[in-house]
Coordinates of C-alpha atoms in Angstrom, one line a residue:
Chain B
M1 CA 23.7 25.3 -6.7
G2 CA 25.4 23.7 -9.6
P3 CA 24.1 20.5 -11.6
K4 CA 27.4 19.1 -10.0
E5 CA 26.7 19.2 -6.5
T6 CA 23.1 18.2 -7.3
Q7 CA 24.6 14.5 -7.5
K8 CA 25.9 14.7 -4.2
I9 CA 24.2 12.4 -1.8
L10 CA 24.3 13.2 2.0
I11 CA 24.0 9.9 4.5
Q12 CA 23.3 10.7 8.0
D13 CA 23.8 8.5 10.4
L14 CA 21.2 9.2 13.5
G15 CA 21.9 6.0 15.5
F16 CA 18.9 5.7 18.0
K17 CA 16.1 8.2 17.4
K18 CA 12.2 8.7 18.3
Y19 CA 10.1 8.1 16.1
K20 CA 8.5 11.4 16.3
S21 CA 11.6 13.3 15.9
A22 CA 13.6 11.5 13.3
L23 CA 9.8 12.1 11.6
S24 CA 10.3 15.9 11.8
L25 CA 13.7 16.1 10.9
Q26 CA 12.4 14.1 7.6
E27 CA 9.6 17.1 7.3
K28 CA 12.2 19.5 7.7
L29 CA 14.5 17.9 5.1
Q30 CA 11.8 17.4 2.5
K31 CA 10.4 20.9 2.8
Q32 CA 14.4 22.0 2.6
R33 CA 14.9 19.6 -0.7
I34 CA 11.8 20.9 -2.2
A35 CA 13.0 24.3 -2.0
G36 CA 16.5 23.4 -3.3
N37 CA 18.1 24.5 -0.1
T38 CA 19.5 20.8 0.8
P39 CA 21.1 17.8 -1.1
D40 CA 19.4 14.5 -1.6
T41 CA 19.9 12.7 1.9
L42 CA 19.4 9.5 3.2
L43 CA 19.1 9.2 7.2
L44 CA 19.6 5.8 8.6
V45 CA 18.1 5.1 12.1
E46 CA 16.8 2.8 14.6
H47 CA 13.8 3.7 16.5
E48 CA 12.5 2.6 19.9
P49 CA 9.9 0.0 19.3
V50 CA 6.6 1.8 17.5
Y51 CA 3.5 0.7 15.3
T52 CA 3.0 3.0 12.6
L53 CA 0.2 3.4 10.5
G54 CA -0.5 4.8 6.9
K55 CA -3.0 7.0 6.2
N56 CA -5.5 4.2 4.3
A57 CA -4.6 1.6 7.3
N58 CA -7.0 -0.6 8.4
R59 CA -6.7 -0.1 12.6
N60 CA -8.0 -3.5 12.9
H61 CA -4.9 -4.9 11.8
L62 CA -3.5 -3.5 14.8
L63 CA -4.5 -6.3 17.1
Q64 CA -6.0 -6.1 20.5
S65 CA -3.5 -8.7 21.6
R66 CA -0.4 -6.2 20.8
D67 CA 1.7 -4.9 23.8
K68 CA -0.2 -2.2 24.7
S69 CA 3.3 -0.4 25.7
V70 CA 4.1 0.1 22.5
E71 CA 3.2 3.4 20.9
V72 CA 1.1 3.6 17.9
H73 CA 1.4 6.9 15.3
N74 CA -1.0 7.8 12.4
I75 CA 1.3 9.4 9.9
E76 CA 0.7 10.6 6.3
R77 CA 2.8 7.7 4.1
G78 CA 1.5 4.7 1.9
G79 CA 0.8 1.5 3.0
D80 CA -0.8 0.1 6.2
V81 CA 0.6 -0.9 9.8
T82 CA 4.0 -1.6 10.0
F83 CA 6.3 -2.2 13.6
H84 CA 10.0 -0.3 13.9
G85 CA 12.1 -1.0 16.7
P86 CA 15.6 -2.2 18.0
G87 CA 17.3 -4.0 15.7
Q88 CA 15.8 -2.8 12.4
L89 CA 17.4 -0.5 10.3
V90 CA 15.1 2.4 9.0
G91 CA 16.4 4.2 6.0
Y92 CA 14.5 7.3 5.1
P93 CA 15.9 9.0 1.4
I94 CA 14.8 12.6 0.9
L95 CA 15.3 12.5 -2.9
D96 CA 14.2 14.8 -5.6
L97 CA 12.8 12.3 -7.9
T98 CA 13.0 14.7 -10.9
N99 CA 16.8 14.1 -11.0
Y100 CA 16.1 10.4 -11.4
K101 CA 12.7 9.0 -12.6
K102 CA 9.2 10.8 -12.2
S103 CA 7.9 7.1 -11.5
V104 CA 6.8 6.0 -8.1
S105 CA 6.7 2.7 -9.7
W106 CA 10.5 2.8 -10.3
Y107 CA 11.2 4.2 -6.9
M108 CA 9.7 1.6 -5.2
R109 CA 11.3 -1.3 -7.3
T110 CA 14.8 0.8 -6.8
L111 CA 14.3 0.7 -2.9
E112 CA 13.6 -3.4 -3.3
E113 CA 16.7 -3.9 -5.5
L114 CA 18.5 -1.9 -3.2
T115 CA 17.6 -4.2 -0.2
I116 CA 18.1 -7.6 -2.3
R117 CA 21.6 -6.3 -3.3
V118 CA 22.6 -5.8 0.6
L119 CA 21.0 -9.0 1.7
K120 CA 22.7 -10.4 -1.1
E121 CA 26.1 -9.4 0.1
F122 CA 25.2 -11.2 3.4
D123 CA 24.5 -14.4 1.5
I124 CA 20.8 -14.1 1.7
E125 CA 18.3 -14.1 -1.1
G126 CA 15.7 -12.0 -1.0
N127 CA 12.4 -11.9 -3.6
R128 CA 10.1 -9.8 -4.8
I129 CA 6.2 -10.9 -4.7
K130 CA 4.2 -9.9 -7.6
G131 CA 1.8 -7.7 -6.8
L132 CA 3.0 -6.8 -3.5
T133 CA 5.8 -4.3 -2.1
G134 CA 8.9 -5.1 0.2
V135 CA 11.2 -8.2 -0.3
W136 CA 11.1 -11.6 1.3
V137 CA 12.9 -14.6 1.8
E138 CA 10.9 -17.9 1.3
N139 CA 7.6 -16.3 1.7
K140 CA 8.6 -14.3 4.9
K141 CA 8.6 -10.6 4.4
I142 CA 12.2 -9.5 5.8
A143 CA 11.9 -5.7 4.4
A144 CA 9.0 -3.3 4.0
Q145 CA 8.5 0.1 2.4
G146 CA 6.4 3.1 2.6
V147 CA 6.9 6.3 0.8
R148 CA 4.9 9.7 0.8
I149 CA 6.1 12.4 -2.1
S150 CA 5.1 16.2 -2.1
R151 CA 6.5 18.0 -5.5
W152 CA 8.5 15.0 -6.3
V153 CA 10.6 14.9 -3.3
T154 CA 10.3 11.7 -1.3
M155 CA 9.9 11.2 2.4
H156 CA 9.5 8.1 4.3
G157 CA 11.5 4.9 2.5
F158 CA 12.4 1.3 4.0
S159 CA 13.3 -0.8 7.0
I160 CA 15.2 -4.0 6.8
N161 CA 15.1 -6.6 10.0
V162 CA 18.5 -7.2 10.8
C163 CA 17.7 -8.3 14.4
P164 CA 14.5 -7.1 16.0
Q165 CA 12.6 -8.8 18.1
L166 CA 9.9 -10.7 15.6
S167 CA 7.5 -11.2 18.5
Y168 CA 6.4 -7.2 18.3
Y169 CA 5.1 -8.3 14.8
D170 CA 2.6 -10.6 16.3
G171 CA 0.5 -7.4 17.5
I172 CA -0.2 -6.3 13.9
I173 CA -1.2 -7.9 10.6
P174 CA 2.0 -5.9 8.8
C175 CA 0.9 -4.1 6.2
G176 CA -2.4 -5.8 6.2
I177 CA -0.9 -9.0 4.3
F178 CA -2.7 -12.1 6.1
N179 CA -0.9 -14.8 4.8
Y180 CA 2.8 -13.6 5.2
D181 CA 5.1 -14.3 7.8
V182 CA 8.0 -12.0 9.4
T183 CA 11.6 -12.7 9.3
S184 CA 15.0 -11.2 9.9
M185 CA 18.6 -11.3 8.5
E186 CA 19.6 -12.6 12.3
E187 CA 16.7 -15.7 11.9
C188 CA 17.9 -16.4 8.1
L189 CA 21.4 -16.8 8.7
N190 CA 21.3 -18.2 12.7
K191 CA 23.8 -16.0 13.8
K192 CA 24.1 -12.7 15.4
I193 CA 25.0 -9.9 12.7
S194 CA 26.3 -6.2 13.2
I195 CA 23.7 -3.5 12.5
K196 CA 27.0 -1.2 12.0
K197 CA 27.9 -3.8 8.8
V198 CA 24.3 -3.6 7.5
K199 CA 24.4 0.2 7.6
N200 CA 27.7 0.5 5.8
S201 CA 26.5 -2.0 2.7
I202 CA 23.6 0.3 2.5
S203 CA 25.3 3.3 2.2
E204 CA 27.9 1.8 -0.2
I205 CA 25.2 0.6 -2.6
F206 CA 22.6 3.5 -2.4
L207 CA 25.1 5.6 -3.0
E208 CA 26.5 3.6 -6.1
M209 CA 23.0 3.0 -7.4
F210 CA 21.5 6.3 -6.9
T211 CA 24.7 8.4 -8.5
S212 CA 24.7 6.5 -11.6
R213 CA 21.0 6.6 -12.0
N214 CA 21.5 10.6 -11.8
K215 CA 20.2 12.2 -14.7
N216 CA 22.5 15.1 -14.3
G217 CA 25.3 12.7 -13.4
Chain C
M1 CA -12.6 27.8 -20.0
I2 CA -13.4 24.5 -18.2
I3 CA -10.3 22.6 -17.4
D4 CA -10.6 18.9 -16.7
V5 CA -8.5 17.3 -13.8
V6 CA -7.3 13.9 -14.5
M7 CA -5.9 11.0 -12.9
P8 CA -1.9 11.4 -13.1
K9 CA 0.4 9.0 -14.0
M10 CA 2.3 8.2 -11.2
G11 CA 4.8 5.5 -13.1
E12 CA 5.1 3.5 -15.6
S13 CA 2.5 0.3 -15.3
I14 CA 0.6 2.5 -13.1
T15 CA -2.7 2.4 -14.2
E16 CA -4.8 3.4 -11.4
G17 CA -4.7 5.6 -8.2
T18 CA -6.6 5.7 -4.9
I19 CA -8.1 9.4 -3.9
L20 CA -7.0 9.5 -0.7
E21 CA -8.1 13.5 0.4
W22 CA -9.2 16.3 -1.4
K23 CA -7.5 19.4 -0.3
K24 CA -10.1 22.0 -1.5
R25 CA -13.6 21.7 -1.9
V26 CA -16.2 22.9 -4.7
G27 CA -16.3 26.7 -5.2
D28 CA -12.9 27.1 -3.6
S29 CA -10.5 28.8 -5.5
I30 CA -6.6 27.3 -6.3
A31 CA -3.8 28.7 -7.7
M32 CA -1.0 27.0 -9.8
D33 CA 0.9 25.0 -8.2
E34 CA -1.1 25.0 -5.2
I35 CA -1.9 21.3 -3.7
L36 CA -5.4 20.1 -4.7
L37 CA -5.4 16.6 -3.5
E38 CA -3.4 13.6 -2.4
I39 CA -3.7 10.1 -4.1
G40 CA -2.0 7.1 -3.3
T41 CA -0.6 4.4 -5.4
D42 CA 1.2 1.0 -4.4
K43 CA 2.9 2.0 -0.9
V44 CA 3.0 6.0 -2.1
D45 CA 1.3 8.6 -1.4
S46 CA 1.9 11.4 -3.4
E47 CA 0.4 15.4 -3.4
I48 CA -1.1 16.4 -6.4
P49 CA -0.6 20.2 -7.2
S50 CA -2.7 21.7 -9.4
S51 CA -2.3 22.4 -13.0
A52 CA -4.2 25.8 -13.4
E53 CA -5.8 28.7 -11.9
G54 CA -9.3 29.2 -11.0
V55 CA -12.3 27.6 -9.2
I56 CA -13.1 24.6 -8.3
V57 CA -16.5 23.8 -9.8
E58 CA -16.9 20.2 -9.8
I59 CA -15.6 17.0 -8.0
L60 CA -15.9 13.6 -9.4
A61 CA -14.6 11.1 -7.0
K62 CA -14.7 10.6 -3.4
P63 CA -12.0 9.6 -0.9
N64 CA -10.9 5.6 -1.4
D65 CA -12.5 5.5 -4.8
V66 CA -9.9 3.6 -7.1
I67 CA -9.9 6.0 -10.5
E68 CA -8.2 4.7 -13.5
V69 CA -4.9 7.2 -15.0
G70 CA -6.4 9.8 -17.2
K71 CA -9.8 9.8 -16.1
V72 CA -11.3 13.0 -14.8
I73 CA -11.6 13.5 -11.3
A74 CA -12.5 17.3 -10.9
K75 CA -13.1 20.5 -12.9
I76 CA -11.7 23.8 -12.7
D77 CA -13.0 27.1 -14.1
S78 CA -10.3 29.3 -14.9
E79 CA -12.1 32.3 -16.0
K80 CA -14.1 32.4 -13.1
E81 CA -12.2 34.0 -10.2
S82 CA -14.9 34.6 -7.3
S83 CA -18.6 34.3 -7.2
K84 CA -18.6 37.8 -6.4
S85 CA -18.5 39.8 -9.5
K86 CA -21.5 37.7 -10.9
D87 CA -24.2 40.7 -9.6
S88 CA -23.1 42.9 -12.0
F89 CA -23.8 41.0 -15.2
E90 CA -27.4 40.2 -13.9
N91 CA -29.2 42.3 -15.9
I92 CA -27.1 41.9 -19.2
D93 CA -29.6 40.9 -22.0
E94 CA -28.9 37.2 -23.2
S95 CA -28.8 38.3 -26.8
F96 CA -25.2 40.8 -26.1
S97 CA -23.2 37.5 -25.2
A98 CA -20.4 36.4 -27.0
D99 CA -20.6 32.9 -29.3
L100 CA -19.5 29.2 -28.8
S101 CA -16.0 29.4 -28.2
K102 CA -13.8 26.9 -29.4
V103 CA -9.8 25.7 -27.9
E104 CA -7.8 23.4 -29.1
E105 CA -8.3 19.8 -27.6
K106 CA -5.8 18.6 -25.1
I107 CA -2.4 20.1 -23.7
S108 CA -0.6 18.0 -21.7
I109 CA 1.6 19.9 -18.8
N110 CA 4.8 18.1 -16.8
D111 CA 3.3 14.4 -16.2
S112 CA 3.8 15.1 -12.2
K113 CA 0.9 17.3 -12.3
T114 CA -2.8 17.2 -13.5
I115 CA -3.2 17.0 -17.6
I116 CA -5.3 19.5 -18.5
N117 CA -8.3 18.7 -21.1
Q118 CA -10.0 21.9 -22.5
K119 CA -12.6 20.9 -24.6
E120 CA -15.2 23.0 -26.4
K121 CA -17.4 25.3 -24.2
R122 CA -21.1 26.1 -24.4
F123 CA -21.9 29.7 -23.2
F124 CA -24.3 29.7 -20.5
S125 CA -25.3 34.2 -19.8
P126 CA -24.7 35.2 -16.5
V127 CA -28.5 34.9 -15.8
V128 CA -28.2 31.2 -16.1
M129 CA -25.3 30.5 -14.6
K130 CA -26.7 32.8 -11.6
I131 CA -29.5 30.3 -11.2
V132 CA -27.2 27.2 -11.9
A133 CA -25.3 28.5 -8.5
E134 CA -28.2 29.5 -6.6
N135 CA -29.8 25.8 -7.5
Q136 CA -26.4 23.9 -7.0
L137 CA -27.0 22.4 -10.1
P138 CA -23.6 20.6 -11.4
L139 CA -22.0 22.3 -14.6
S140 CA -22.1 18.8 -16.2
E141 CA -25.8 18.9 -15.9
L142 CA -26.0 22.3 -17.4
E143 CA -24.0 21.3 -20.3
K144 CA -26.5 18.8 -21.1
I145 CA -29.7 20.6 -21.4
T146 CA -31.1 21.7 -25.1
G147 CA -31.4 25.5 -25.2
T148 CA -34.3 26.7 -27.3
G149 CA -32.3 30.1 -27.7
R150 CA -30.5 31.6 -30.6
K151 CA -27.9 28.9 -31.9
G152 CA -29.6 26.6 -29.4
R153 CA -28.3 28.8 -26.7
V154 CA -30.0 27.8 -22.9
T155 CA -32.3 30.8 -22.1
K156 CA -33.7 31.5 -18.5
K157 CA -36.9 29.9 -19.2
D158 CA -34.9 26.4 -20.3
I159 CA -32.9 26.6 -16.9
L160 CA -36.2 27.2 -14.8
F161 CA -38.0 24.3 -16.9
Y162 CA -35.3 21.9 -15.9
I163 CA -35.0 22.5 -12.6
N164 CA -38.8 22.6 -12.3
E165 CA -38.7 19.3 -14.2
K166 CA -35.9 17.9 -12.5
E167 CA -37.6 18.9 -8.8
K168 CA -40.6 16.9 -9.8
S169 CA -39.1 14.2 -10.8
E170 CA -37.1 13.7 -7.9
I171 CA -39.8 13.7 -5.5
V172 CA -41.2 10.4 -7.8
I173 CA -38.0 8.5 -8.7
P174 CA -35.5 7.7 -5.9
K175 CA -32.0 9.0 -6.3
K176 CA -29.9 6.6 -8.6
D177 CA -26.7 5.4 -6.4
F178 CA -28.5 2.8 -4.2
G179 CA -25.1 2.5 -2.3
N180 CA -25.0 6.0 -1.3
I181 CA -25.1 7.5 1.8
D182 CA -27.9 9.8 0.8
Q183 CA -29.8 6.4 0.8
K184 CA -29.0 6.6 4.8
S185 CA -32.3 8.2 6.0
Q186 CA -34.4 5.6 4.0
I187 CA -33.1 2.7 5.6
G188 CA -32.6 4.2 8.9
T189 CA -29.3 3.4 9.9
S190 CA -28.8 5.0 12.8
N191 CA -25.1 4.1 13.0
Q192 CA -22.2 2.4 11.6
E193 CA -19.0 0.6 12.7
E194 CA -16.0 -1.2 11.2
M195 CA -16.4 -4.8 12.1
S196 CA -13.8 -6.6 14.0
H197 CA -10.8 -8.4 12.8
M198 CA -12.8 -12.1 13.3
R199 CA -15.9 -10.7 12.3
Q200 CA -14.1 -9.8 9.1
V201 CA -11.7 -13.3 8.9
I202 CA -15.3 -15.0 9.4
S203 CA -16.9 -13.4 7.0
K204 CA -14.3 -14.0 4.3
H205 CA -14.2 -17.5 5.1
M206 CA -17.7 -18.0 4.6
V207 CA -18.2 -16.4 1.0
E208 CA -15.2 -18.2 0.4
S209 CA -16.7 -21.4 1.2
L210 CA -20.1 -21.0 -0.5
S211 CA -18.1 -20.1 -3.6
T212 CA -15.5 -23.1 -3.4
S213 CA -17.9 -26.3 -2.2
A214 CA -21.2 -27.6 -3.9
H215 CA -23.0 -27.4 -0.8
V216 CA -26.0 -29.9 -0.3
Y217 CA -28.1 -31.3 2.9
V218 CA -29.5 -34.6 4.4
M219 CA -31.1 -34.7 7.5
T220 CA -32.4 -37.6 9.8
D221 CA -33.7 -37.4 13.2
V222 CA -31.8 -39.5 15.9
D223 CA -33.6 -41.2 18.9
M224 CA -31.6 -40.1 21.5
S225 CA -33.6 -41.4 24.7
R226 CA -31.0 -44.0 25.2
I227 CA -28.3 -41.5 26.0
V228 CA -30.5 -39.3 27.7
E229 CA -31.3 -41.4 30.3
F230 CA -27.8 -42.4 30.4
V231 CA -27.1 -38.8 31.0
K232 CA -29.5 -38.5 33.8
L233 CA -28.6 -41.4 35.6
N234 CA -24.6 -40.7 35.4
E235 CA -24.0 -36.7 35.4
V236 CA -23.8 -36.3 39.1
S237 CA -21.3 -38.8 39.6
F238 CA -19.5 -37.9 35.9
K239 CA -19.3 -34.1 37.6
D240 CA -17.7 -35.5 41.2
Q241 CA -15.2 -37.5 38.8
E242 CA -14.3 -34.9 36.0
S243 CA -15.5 -31.5 37.4
Y244 CA -17.2 -30.3 34.4
N245 CA -20.8 -31.1 32.9
L246 CA -21.6 -34.2 31.0
T247 CA -23.2 -32.9 27.6
Y248 CA -24.2 -34.3 24.5
T249 CA -21.5 -33.1 22.2
P250 CA -19.1 -35.7 22.9
F251 CA -21.6 -38.4 22.2
V252 CA -22.1 -37.0 19.2
V253 CA -18.6 -36.3 18.3
Q254 CA -17.9 -40.4 19.1
A255 CA -20.5 -41.1 16.8
A256 CA -19.0 -39.4 14.2
V257 CA -15.7 -40.3 14.3
Q258 CA -17.0 -43.7 14.4
A259 CA -18.7 -43.2 10.7
L260 CA -15.5 -41.3 9.5
L261 CA -13.5 -44.6 9.6
G262 CA -15.9 -46.3 7.6
F263 CA -16.1 -43.5 5.3
P264 CA -12.6 -41.9 4.1
K265 CA -13.7 -40.0 1.5
M266 CA -15.8 -38.0 4.1
N267 CA -12.4 -37.4 6.2
A268 CA -10.7 -35.6 3.3
S269 CA -9.8 -32.7 1.2
I270 CA -9.9 -31.5 -2.6
D271 CA -6.8 -30.4 -3.8
D272 CA -7.1 -29.4 -7.4
T273 CA -8.4 -32.5 -9.4
K274 CA -6.8 -34.4 -6.5
I275 CA -8.7 -36.2 -3.5
K276 CA -6.4 -36.2 -0.3
Y277 CA -7.4 -38.8 2.1
H278 CA -6.2 -37.6 6.1
R279 CA -4.3 -40.2 7.9
H280 CA -6.0 -38.3 11.1
I281 CA -9.6 -37.8 12.2
N282 CA -9.3 -34.5 13.7
I283 CA -12.6 -32.7 14.3
G284 CA -13.3 -29.4 14.0
L285 CA -16.0 -28.1 16.6
A286 CA -17.9 -24.8 16.5
V287 CA -17.7 -22.9 19.6
S288 CA -19.4 -19.7 19.8
V289 CA -17.3 -17.1 21.8
D290 CA -17.9 -13.3 22.2
N291 CA -18.8 -11.6 18.7
G292 CA -17.8 -14.4 17.1
L293 CA -17.2 -18.1 16.2
M294 CA -14.2 -20.0 16.4
V295 CA -13.6 -23.8 15.0
P296 CA -10.8 -25.0 16.9
S297 CA -9.8 -29.0 16.1
L298 CA -9.8 -31.8 18.4
L299 CA -6.8 -34.0 17.3
H300 CA -6.2 -37.6 16.1
C301 CA -9.9 -38.3 17.1
E302 CA -9.7 -42.3 15.8
E303 CA -7.1 -42.7 19.0
K304 CA -9.4 -41.1 21.8
N305 CA -12.1 -43.4 24.0
F306 CA -15.4 -41.5 25.5
L307 CA -13.9 -40.1 28.1
G308 CA -11.1 -38.6 26.2
F309 CA -13.9 -36.9 23.4
C310 CA -15.3 -35.7 26.9
R311 CA -12.4 -34.3 28.3
S312 CA -10.8 -32.9 24.9
V313 CA -14.7 -31.1 24.3
N314 CA -14.6 -29.2 27.3
D315 CA -11.1 -28.2 27.3
I316 CA -10.9 -26.8 24.2
A317 CA -14.4 -25.2 24.3
K318 CA -13.6 -23.2 27.6
R319 CA -10.4 -22.0 26.1
A320 CA -12.3 -20.9 23.0
R321 CA -14.3 -18.6 25.2
K322 CA -11.2 -17.7 27.0
G323 CA -9.5 -16.7 24.0
D324 CA -6.7 -19.0 24.9
I325 CA -6.4 -21.6 21.5
N326 CA -3.1 -21.4 19.5
P327 CA -3.6 -20.9 15.8
D328 CA -2.3 -24.7 15.4
E329 CA -5.5 -25.6 16.7
L330 CA -7.5 -23.3 14.8
S331 CA -6.4 -25.1 11.5
G332 CA -5.6 -29.1 10.7
S333 CA -9.7 -30.0 11.1
T334 CA -10.7 -32.9 8.8
F335 CA -14.5 -32.7 9.3
S336 CA -16.3 -30.4 11.6
I337 CA -19.6 -30.7 13.6
T338 CA -21.9 -27.4 14.6
N339 CA -23.6 -27.9 17.6
F340 CA -26.5 -25.4 17.3
G341 CA -28.9 -27.2 19.3
V342 CA -27.8 -25.8 22.5
F343 CA -29.6 -22.5 21.5
G344 CA -32.9 -24.7 21.0
V345 CA -33.0 -24.8 17.5
T346 CA -34.0 -28.0 15.9
L347 CA -32.2 -28.0 12.1
G348 CA -29.8 -26.0 10.3
T349 CA -27.8 -26.0 7.5
P350 CA -23.9 -24.8 8.2
I351 CA -21.5 -23.7 5.9
I352 CA -18.6 -26.1 5.3
N353 CA -15.4 -25.5 6.8
Q354 CA -12.8 -25.3 4.8
P355 CA -10.8 -27.6 3.1
N356 CA -13.0 -29.9 4.9
V357 CA -15.9 -31.8 2.8
G358 CA -18.2 -32.4 5.1
I359 CA -20.1 -30.8 8.2
L360 CA -22.5 -32.3 10.9
G361 CA -25.1 -29.5 12.2
V362 CA -26.6 -31.2 15.5
G363 CA -30.4 -30.1 16.2
A364 CA -31.7 -29.7 20.2
I365 CA -32.8 -33.0 21.3
K366 CA -36.9 -32.7 21.7
K367 CA -39.6 -34.6 23.1
R368 CA -41.7 -35.5 20.5
P369 CA -44.9 -38.0 20.0
V370 CA -43.3 -41.0 17.7
V371 CA -44.5 -44.2 16.1
V372 CA -43.0 -47.1 18.1
E373 CA -43.0 -50.4 16.3
D374 CA -43.0 -53.8 18.8
V375 CA -43.8 -57.2 18.3
D376 CA -47.2 -56.0 19.5
G377 CA -48.2 -53.9 16.8
D378 CA -47.8 -50.5 16.1
S379 CA -48.1 -47.3 19.1
I380 CA -47.5 -43.6 19.8
G381 CA -44.8 -43.4 21.9
I382 CA -43.2 -39.7 23.6
K383 CA -39.1 -40.4 22.6
N384 CA -36.3 -37.6 23.0
M385 CA -35.5 -36.9 19.1
M386 CA -32.6 -35.2 18.0
M387 CA -32.2 -33.8 14.4
L388 CA -28.8 -34.2 12.5
S389 CA -28.4 -32.4 9.3
L390 CA -25.0 -33.1 7.0
G391 CA -23.6 -30.7 4.8
F392 CA -21.3 -31.9 2.4
D393 CA -19.3 -31.0 -0.8
H394 CA -21.3 -32.4 -3.9
R395 CA -17.9 -32.2 -6.1
L396 CA -16.6 -35.1 -3.8
I397 CA -19.5 -36.9 -2.3
D398 CA -22.6 -38.1 -4.1
G399 CA -26.3 -38.1 -2.3
A400 CA -25.8 -41.7 -1.8
E401 CA -22.5 -41.5 0.0
G402 CA -23.7 -39.0 2.1
S403 CA -27.1 -40.4 3.1
N404 CA -25.4 -43.7 3.9
F405 CA -22.8 -41.2 6.8
I406 CA -25.3 -39.5 8.4
T407 CA -27.5 -43.0 8.5
S408 CA -24.4 -44.7 10.1
V409 CA -23.9 -41.7 12.7
K410 CA -27.8 -42.2 13.1
R411 CA -27.5 -45.6 14.0
N412 CA -24.0 -45.3 16.1
L413 CA -25.8 -43.2 18.1
E414 CA -28.9 -45.1 18.8
T415 CA -27.1 -48.4 19.4
M416 CA -23.8 -46.9 21.3
S417 CA -23.0 -49.3 23.8
L418 CA -23.0 -47.1 26.8
E419 CA -20.8 -49.0 29.5
F420 CA -18.9 -46.3 30.8
N421 CA -17.4 -46.1 34.3
F422 CA -18.0 -42.8 36.1

């Protein structure tokens, strides 16, 4: 691949997809990206309800009172326990960070910036909380992040609560953080939001941010 | 050559990383770029490839260890290919071997990989290395041995002497790392388990309370004879009417609420340098539940009469044991009461339920011989006595106030008007 092609970012909307099959697709793409056989890719997806636990998650953060019909997956990503489900938009960037900046902190802060800019388009003011990863609206978490890196190629990524049923979060202590509540874009604006619009906004801003920061660009 | 593997820097402002998993063990050989370990930083797990080829001779950090960037976490011997070839060197005399070799200090390779640190290396003969391997002595220890051979080289005699001494000292002195799992056999830990979520919360709250408040205690005994008599006379009709048992707790709650009305400082919280006086009296009641403790609140106690206390104490204790308490009821207490007397103990020193400034501990009612003062003179009588203990925060309340408060609770109990209709 010539340098021109490496700046290309492929965005794939997977629609609704089971957590497991999206995970194997990510793993496949990460391997191909390491080998240089595929461009940087962003997968956008919604999942069936599922709780996922990172490698150093505390199982006690998955509460006994949770809805036991929801699947639980132990996966290899950073971070504690989280929830995915309908109404939550999940983004999985498979990026080779050597083309941008070889820094996990840079990458995490860039993903936060992405969410904050997307929220702004919907007139929601998102903030960072010092020392914590993710995006908050007035002390309530709206977006979560967890990433795995192999040879500077990323997988897993971020999730933004557009309009999920927030009661699913009662079954866990999200990310092991006791003191913060969870919210959604719908709750912030008190009106229905189209997931499609959020997807479009993410795609646009993601392309703009990462294309402009590509060293080869 | 021994190459140090250090905790890599995964980005600006990242100063440490957590070891998640070693993909290789000591003695394993590793190729350049092969994954050596996984580390966690922030919310990112990363696989770390090796920056050298060789055999792993030492691993210096365990999973879950948090290590500063740049610290050595493992050592790779780049010359050692495998342990097979050592036999052929066995009979070579030490004196034939080459001199100390010096190499440059530090070479840093690609920041995503580990940084290698080649340092001065001492020579050890194959015979010594064989003994080291047989005794599983870490190389770092070998480097510390002072040799008696030519140019300070460690001889076979030196190493055997060192190992012998080490074994002797190990019998006498227990290992240094007391937190280590090696101690298990001496403590006799039969198994270990993760604390439940509730246990962890309790554990955190208790330690935080002790480090927040200046705990002090005053105690007093209360003559409960009149109340015991009253309960005996009325328990049947009470149960008929209310369909649960009449207990002593509502009497204590009522006496405490009356006392709190006269001591607003005991119904307050400290906020930095401010004293917050609470409008309502919300009594946190410690209820023991399966595997733990809950302190749900009886809200707006200043508005309740005796029957109101009976009903709300019964309701909240029952729901707490059923796990049917909503989160709002677990916060908002302004003063707490714990009745460990139900377990038969006489006296206790409870820890303050933050952000309260006082907690009343209620002991068991026991018959005791006491001195009864009468117009005819003193005599010894049998009375139903109960010990009360008050834990309070000396940051806000001094001994005189604490003592006056507990005396007020005592007086309220001993003189309580018992004209309830059941």
